[in-house]
PDB file of C-alpha atoms in Angstrom:
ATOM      1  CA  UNK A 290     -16.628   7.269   2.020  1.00  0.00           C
ATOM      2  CA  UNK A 291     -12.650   6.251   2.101  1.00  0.00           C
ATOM      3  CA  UNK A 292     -12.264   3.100   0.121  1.00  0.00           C
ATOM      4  CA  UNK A 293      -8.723   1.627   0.289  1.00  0.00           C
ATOM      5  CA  UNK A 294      -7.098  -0.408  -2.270  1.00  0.00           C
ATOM      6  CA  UNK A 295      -4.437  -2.689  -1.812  1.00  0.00           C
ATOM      7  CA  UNK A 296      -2.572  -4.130  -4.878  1.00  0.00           C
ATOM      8  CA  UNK A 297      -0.030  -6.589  -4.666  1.00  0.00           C
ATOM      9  CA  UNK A 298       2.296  -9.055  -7.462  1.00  0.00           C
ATOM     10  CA  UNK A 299       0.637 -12.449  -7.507  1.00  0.00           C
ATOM     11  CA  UNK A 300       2.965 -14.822  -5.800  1.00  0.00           C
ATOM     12  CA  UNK A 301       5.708 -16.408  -8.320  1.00  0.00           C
ATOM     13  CA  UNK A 302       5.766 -13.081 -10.075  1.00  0.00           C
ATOM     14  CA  UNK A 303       9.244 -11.764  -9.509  1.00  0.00           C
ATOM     15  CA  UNK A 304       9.346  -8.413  -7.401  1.00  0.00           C
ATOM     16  CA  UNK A 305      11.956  -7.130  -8.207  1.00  0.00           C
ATOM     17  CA  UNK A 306      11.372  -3.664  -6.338  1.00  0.00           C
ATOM     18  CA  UNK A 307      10.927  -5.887  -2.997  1.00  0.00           C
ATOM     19  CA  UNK A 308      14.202  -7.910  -3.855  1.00  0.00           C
ATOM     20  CA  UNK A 309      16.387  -4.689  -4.205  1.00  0.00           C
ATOM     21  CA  UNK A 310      14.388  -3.295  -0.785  1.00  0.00           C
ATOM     22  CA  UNK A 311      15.180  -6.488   0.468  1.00  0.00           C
ATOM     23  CA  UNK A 312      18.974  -6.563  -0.286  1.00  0.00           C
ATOM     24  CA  UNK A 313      19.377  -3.239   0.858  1.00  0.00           C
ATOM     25  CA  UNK A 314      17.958  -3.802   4.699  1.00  0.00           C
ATOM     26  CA  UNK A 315      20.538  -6.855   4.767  1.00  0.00           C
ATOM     27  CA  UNK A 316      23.621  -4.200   3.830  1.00  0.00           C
ATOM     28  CA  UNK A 317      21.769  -2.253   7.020  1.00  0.00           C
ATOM     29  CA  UNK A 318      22.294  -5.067   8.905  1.00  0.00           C
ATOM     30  CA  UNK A 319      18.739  -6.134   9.023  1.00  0.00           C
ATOM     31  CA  UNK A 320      19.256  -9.754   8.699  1.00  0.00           C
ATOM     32  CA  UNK A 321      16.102 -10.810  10.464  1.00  0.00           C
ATOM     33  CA  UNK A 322      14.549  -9.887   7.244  1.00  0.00           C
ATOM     34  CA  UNK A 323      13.352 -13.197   5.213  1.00  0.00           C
ATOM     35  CA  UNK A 324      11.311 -11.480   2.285  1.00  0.00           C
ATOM     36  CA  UNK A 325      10.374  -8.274   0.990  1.00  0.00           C
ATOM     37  CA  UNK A 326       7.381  -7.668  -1.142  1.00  0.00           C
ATOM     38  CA  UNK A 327       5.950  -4.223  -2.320  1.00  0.00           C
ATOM     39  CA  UNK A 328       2.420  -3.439  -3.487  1.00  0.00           C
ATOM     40  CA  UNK A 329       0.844  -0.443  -3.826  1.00  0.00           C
ATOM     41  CA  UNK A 330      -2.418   1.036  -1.541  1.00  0.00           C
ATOM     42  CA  UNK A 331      -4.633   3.151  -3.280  1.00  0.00           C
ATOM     43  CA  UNK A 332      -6.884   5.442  -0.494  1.00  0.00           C
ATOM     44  CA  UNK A 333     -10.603   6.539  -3.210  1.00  0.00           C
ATOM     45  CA  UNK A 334     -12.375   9.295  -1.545  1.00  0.00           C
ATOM     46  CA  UNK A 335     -15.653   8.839  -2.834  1.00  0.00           C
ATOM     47  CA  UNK A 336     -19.002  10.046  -2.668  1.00  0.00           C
ATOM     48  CA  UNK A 337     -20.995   8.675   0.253  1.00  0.00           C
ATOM     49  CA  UNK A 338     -23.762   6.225  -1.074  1.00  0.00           C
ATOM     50  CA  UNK A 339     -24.817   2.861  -0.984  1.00  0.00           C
ATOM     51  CA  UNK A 340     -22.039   0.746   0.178  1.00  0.00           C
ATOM     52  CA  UNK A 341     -22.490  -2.383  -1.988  1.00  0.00           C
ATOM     53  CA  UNK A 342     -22.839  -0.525  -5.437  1.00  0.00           C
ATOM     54  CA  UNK A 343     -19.884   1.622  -4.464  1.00  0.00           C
ATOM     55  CA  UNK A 344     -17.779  -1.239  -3.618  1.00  0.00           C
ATOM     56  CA  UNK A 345     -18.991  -2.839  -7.278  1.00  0.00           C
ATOM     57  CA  UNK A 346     -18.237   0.548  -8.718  1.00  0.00           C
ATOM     58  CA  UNK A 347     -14.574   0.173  -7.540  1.00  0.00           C
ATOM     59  CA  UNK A 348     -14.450  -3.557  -8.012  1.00  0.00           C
ATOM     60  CA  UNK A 349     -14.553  -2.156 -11.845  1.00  0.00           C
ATOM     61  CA  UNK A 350     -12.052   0.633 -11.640  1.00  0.00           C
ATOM     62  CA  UNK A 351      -9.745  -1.656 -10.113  1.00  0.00           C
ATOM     63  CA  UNK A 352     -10.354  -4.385 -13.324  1.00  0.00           C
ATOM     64  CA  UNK A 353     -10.381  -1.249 -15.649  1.00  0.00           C
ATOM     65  CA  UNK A 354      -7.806   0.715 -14.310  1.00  0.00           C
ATOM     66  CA  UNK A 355      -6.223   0.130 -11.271  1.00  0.00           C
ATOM     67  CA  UNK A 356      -4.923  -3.371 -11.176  1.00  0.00           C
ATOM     68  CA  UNK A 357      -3.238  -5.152 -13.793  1.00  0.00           C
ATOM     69  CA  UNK A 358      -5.243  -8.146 -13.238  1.00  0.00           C
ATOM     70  CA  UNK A 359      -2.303 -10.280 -15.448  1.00  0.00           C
ATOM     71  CA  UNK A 360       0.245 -10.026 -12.739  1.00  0.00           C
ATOM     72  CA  UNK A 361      -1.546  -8.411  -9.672  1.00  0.00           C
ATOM     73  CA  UNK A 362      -4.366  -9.245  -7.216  1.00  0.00           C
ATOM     74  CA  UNK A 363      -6.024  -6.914  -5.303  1.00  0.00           C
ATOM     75  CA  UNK A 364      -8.256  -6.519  -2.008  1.00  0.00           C
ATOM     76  CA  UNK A 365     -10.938  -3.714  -1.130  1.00  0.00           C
ATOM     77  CA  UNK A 366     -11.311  -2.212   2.407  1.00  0.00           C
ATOM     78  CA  UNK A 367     -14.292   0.494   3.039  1.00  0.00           C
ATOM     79  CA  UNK A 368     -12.704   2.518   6.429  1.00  0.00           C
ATOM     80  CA  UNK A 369     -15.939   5.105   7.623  1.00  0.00           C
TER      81      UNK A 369
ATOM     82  CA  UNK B  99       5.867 -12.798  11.367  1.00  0.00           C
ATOM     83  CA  UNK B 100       4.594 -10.697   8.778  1.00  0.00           C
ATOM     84  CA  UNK B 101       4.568  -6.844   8.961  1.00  0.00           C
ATOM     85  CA  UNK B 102       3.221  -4.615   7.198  1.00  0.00           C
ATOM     86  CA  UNK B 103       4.242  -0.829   6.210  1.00  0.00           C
ATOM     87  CA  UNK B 104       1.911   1.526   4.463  1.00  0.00           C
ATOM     88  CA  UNK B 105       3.860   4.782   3.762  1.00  0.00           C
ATOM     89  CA  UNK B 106       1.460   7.795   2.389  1.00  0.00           C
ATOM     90  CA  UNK B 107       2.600  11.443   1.508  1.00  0.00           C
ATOM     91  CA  UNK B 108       1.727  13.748   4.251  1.00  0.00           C
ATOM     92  CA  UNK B 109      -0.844  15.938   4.208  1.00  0.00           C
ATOM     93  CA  UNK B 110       0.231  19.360   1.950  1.00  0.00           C
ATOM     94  CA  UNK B 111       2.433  17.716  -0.415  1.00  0.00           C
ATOM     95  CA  UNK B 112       1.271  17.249  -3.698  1.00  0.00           C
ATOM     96  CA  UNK B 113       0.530  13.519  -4.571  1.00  0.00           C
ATOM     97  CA  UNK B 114       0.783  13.735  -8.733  1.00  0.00           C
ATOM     98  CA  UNK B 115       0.757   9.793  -9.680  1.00  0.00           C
ATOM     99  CA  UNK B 116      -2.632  10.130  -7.202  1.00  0.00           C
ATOM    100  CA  UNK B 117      -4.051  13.260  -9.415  1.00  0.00           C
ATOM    101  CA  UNK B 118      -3.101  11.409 -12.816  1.00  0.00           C
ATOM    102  CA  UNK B 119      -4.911   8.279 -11.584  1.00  0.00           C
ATOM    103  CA  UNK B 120      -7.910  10.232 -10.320  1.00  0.00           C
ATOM    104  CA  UNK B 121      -8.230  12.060 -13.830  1.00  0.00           C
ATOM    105  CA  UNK B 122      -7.727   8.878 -15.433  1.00  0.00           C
ATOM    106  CA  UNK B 123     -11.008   7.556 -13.623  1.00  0.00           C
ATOM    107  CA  UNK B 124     -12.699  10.982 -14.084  1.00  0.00           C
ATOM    108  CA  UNK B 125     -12.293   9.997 -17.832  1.00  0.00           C
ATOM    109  CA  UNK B 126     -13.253   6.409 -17.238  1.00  0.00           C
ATOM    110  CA  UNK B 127     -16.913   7.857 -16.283  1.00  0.00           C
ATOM    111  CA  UNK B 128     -16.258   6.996 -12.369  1.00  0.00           C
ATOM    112  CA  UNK B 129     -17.765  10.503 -11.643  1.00  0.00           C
ATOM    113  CA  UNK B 130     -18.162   9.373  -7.480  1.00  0.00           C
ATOM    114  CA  UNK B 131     -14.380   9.594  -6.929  1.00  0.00           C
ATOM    115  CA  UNK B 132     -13.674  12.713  -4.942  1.00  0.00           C
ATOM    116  CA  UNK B 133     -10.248  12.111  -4.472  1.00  0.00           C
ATOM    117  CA  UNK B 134      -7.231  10.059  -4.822  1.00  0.00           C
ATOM    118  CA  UNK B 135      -4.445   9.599  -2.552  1.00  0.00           C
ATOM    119  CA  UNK B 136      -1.515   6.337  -3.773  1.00  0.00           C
ATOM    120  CA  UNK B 137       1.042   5.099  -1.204  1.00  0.00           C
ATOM    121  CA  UNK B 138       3.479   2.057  -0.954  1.00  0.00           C
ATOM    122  CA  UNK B 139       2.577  -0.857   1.097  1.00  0.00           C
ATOM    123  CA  UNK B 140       5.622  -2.810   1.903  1.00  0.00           C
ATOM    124  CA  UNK B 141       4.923  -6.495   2.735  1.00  0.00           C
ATOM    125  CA  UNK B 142       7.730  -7.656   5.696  1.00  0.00           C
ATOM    126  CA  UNK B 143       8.251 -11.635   6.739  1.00  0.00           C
ATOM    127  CA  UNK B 144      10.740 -11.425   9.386  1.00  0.00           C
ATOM    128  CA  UNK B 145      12.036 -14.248  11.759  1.00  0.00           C
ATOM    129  CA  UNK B 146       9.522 -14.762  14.465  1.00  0.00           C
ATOM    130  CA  UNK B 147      10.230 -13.053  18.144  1.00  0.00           C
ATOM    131  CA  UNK B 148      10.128 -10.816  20.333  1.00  0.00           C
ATOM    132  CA  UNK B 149       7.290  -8.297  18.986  1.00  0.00           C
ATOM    133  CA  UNK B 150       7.659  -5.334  20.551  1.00  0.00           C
ATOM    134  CA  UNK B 151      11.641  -5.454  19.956  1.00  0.00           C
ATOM    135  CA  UNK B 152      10.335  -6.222  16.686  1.00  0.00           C
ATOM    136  CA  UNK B 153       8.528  -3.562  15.850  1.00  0.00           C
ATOM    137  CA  UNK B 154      11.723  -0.938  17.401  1.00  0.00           C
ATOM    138  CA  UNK B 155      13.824  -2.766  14.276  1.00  0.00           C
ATOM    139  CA  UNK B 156      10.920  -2.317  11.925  1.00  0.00           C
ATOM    140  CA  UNK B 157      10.382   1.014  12.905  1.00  0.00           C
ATOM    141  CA  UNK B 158      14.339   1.834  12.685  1.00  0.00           C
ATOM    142  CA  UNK B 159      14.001   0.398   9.107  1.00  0.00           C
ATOM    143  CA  UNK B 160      11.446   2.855   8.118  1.00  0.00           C
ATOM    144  CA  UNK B 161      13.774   5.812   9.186  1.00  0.00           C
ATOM    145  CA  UNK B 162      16.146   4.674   7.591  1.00  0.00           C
ATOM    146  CA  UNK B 163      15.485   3.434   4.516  1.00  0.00           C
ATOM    147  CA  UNK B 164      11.627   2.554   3.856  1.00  0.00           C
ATOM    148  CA  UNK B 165       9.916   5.765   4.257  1.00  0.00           C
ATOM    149  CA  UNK B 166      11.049   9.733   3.482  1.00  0.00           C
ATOM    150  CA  UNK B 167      10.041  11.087   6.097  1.00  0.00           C
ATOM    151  CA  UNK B 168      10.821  14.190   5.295  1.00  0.00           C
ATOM    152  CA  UNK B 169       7.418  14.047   3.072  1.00  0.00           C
ATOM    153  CA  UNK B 170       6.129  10.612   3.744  1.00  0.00           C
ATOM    154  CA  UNK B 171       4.422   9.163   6.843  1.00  0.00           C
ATOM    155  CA  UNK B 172       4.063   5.281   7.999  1.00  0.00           C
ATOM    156  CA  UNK B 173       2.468   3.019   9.774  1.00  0.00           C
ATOM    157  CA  UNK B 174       3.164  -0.253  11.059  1.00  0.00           C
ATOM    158  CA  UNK B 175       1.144  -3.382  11.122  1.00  0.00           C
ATOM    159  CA  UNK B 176       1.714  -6.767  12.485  1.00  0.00           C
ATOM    160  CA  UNK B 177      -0.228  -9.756  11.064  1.00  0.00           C
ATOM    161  CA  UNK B 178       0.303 -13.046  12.582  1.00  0.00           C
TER     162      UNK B 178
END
């Protein structure tokens, strides 16, 4: 089963990565570009089972590991 | 109009922030995960129109500057 994670800064947490991303598509002359925000996506491979423990099981890995749940939200997707 | 740009590693190249995380859950007891694969999602808002001329600059952007594609692959998403 392919689970995918997305992670992303809460909003009003300064992202700095996406501001620097950002400011360097406007020196490229991409100025239809209003905001830039980075996150990261985490693809699980994980054994095939039943779909509503597995996405509790990663519900926890993303509180225990994955996220930082301070700063960052995050959304699971299963993809068969 | 809000895009977004998932760039992974390509298939064959070695993914080590993916390994440590996947050892890292191996250790956390989450004995399911076959496999772990981390990419960048990057988050566009861009001035709304045209969409397909849109997605030419968008996709210019990720040769040029968002993606390596020497190693990395993308794809592009809109989301109204």
């Amino acid at each position: 089963m392919k689970i995918i994670v997305n992670t992303h800064l809460k909003k009003g947490v300064l992202d700095p990565q996406g501001k620097a991303v950002h400011h360097a598509l406007l020196a490229l002359q991409f100025d239809e570009v209003e905001n830039v925000r980075i996150g990261k996506q985490i693809i699980l491979q994980i054994e095939d089972g039943d779909k509503t423990k597995t996405l509790k099981r990663v519900e926890k890995m993303c509180e225990d590991l994955l996220a930082n749940t301070v700063i960052e939200t995050y959304t699971i997707d299963i993809e068969d």
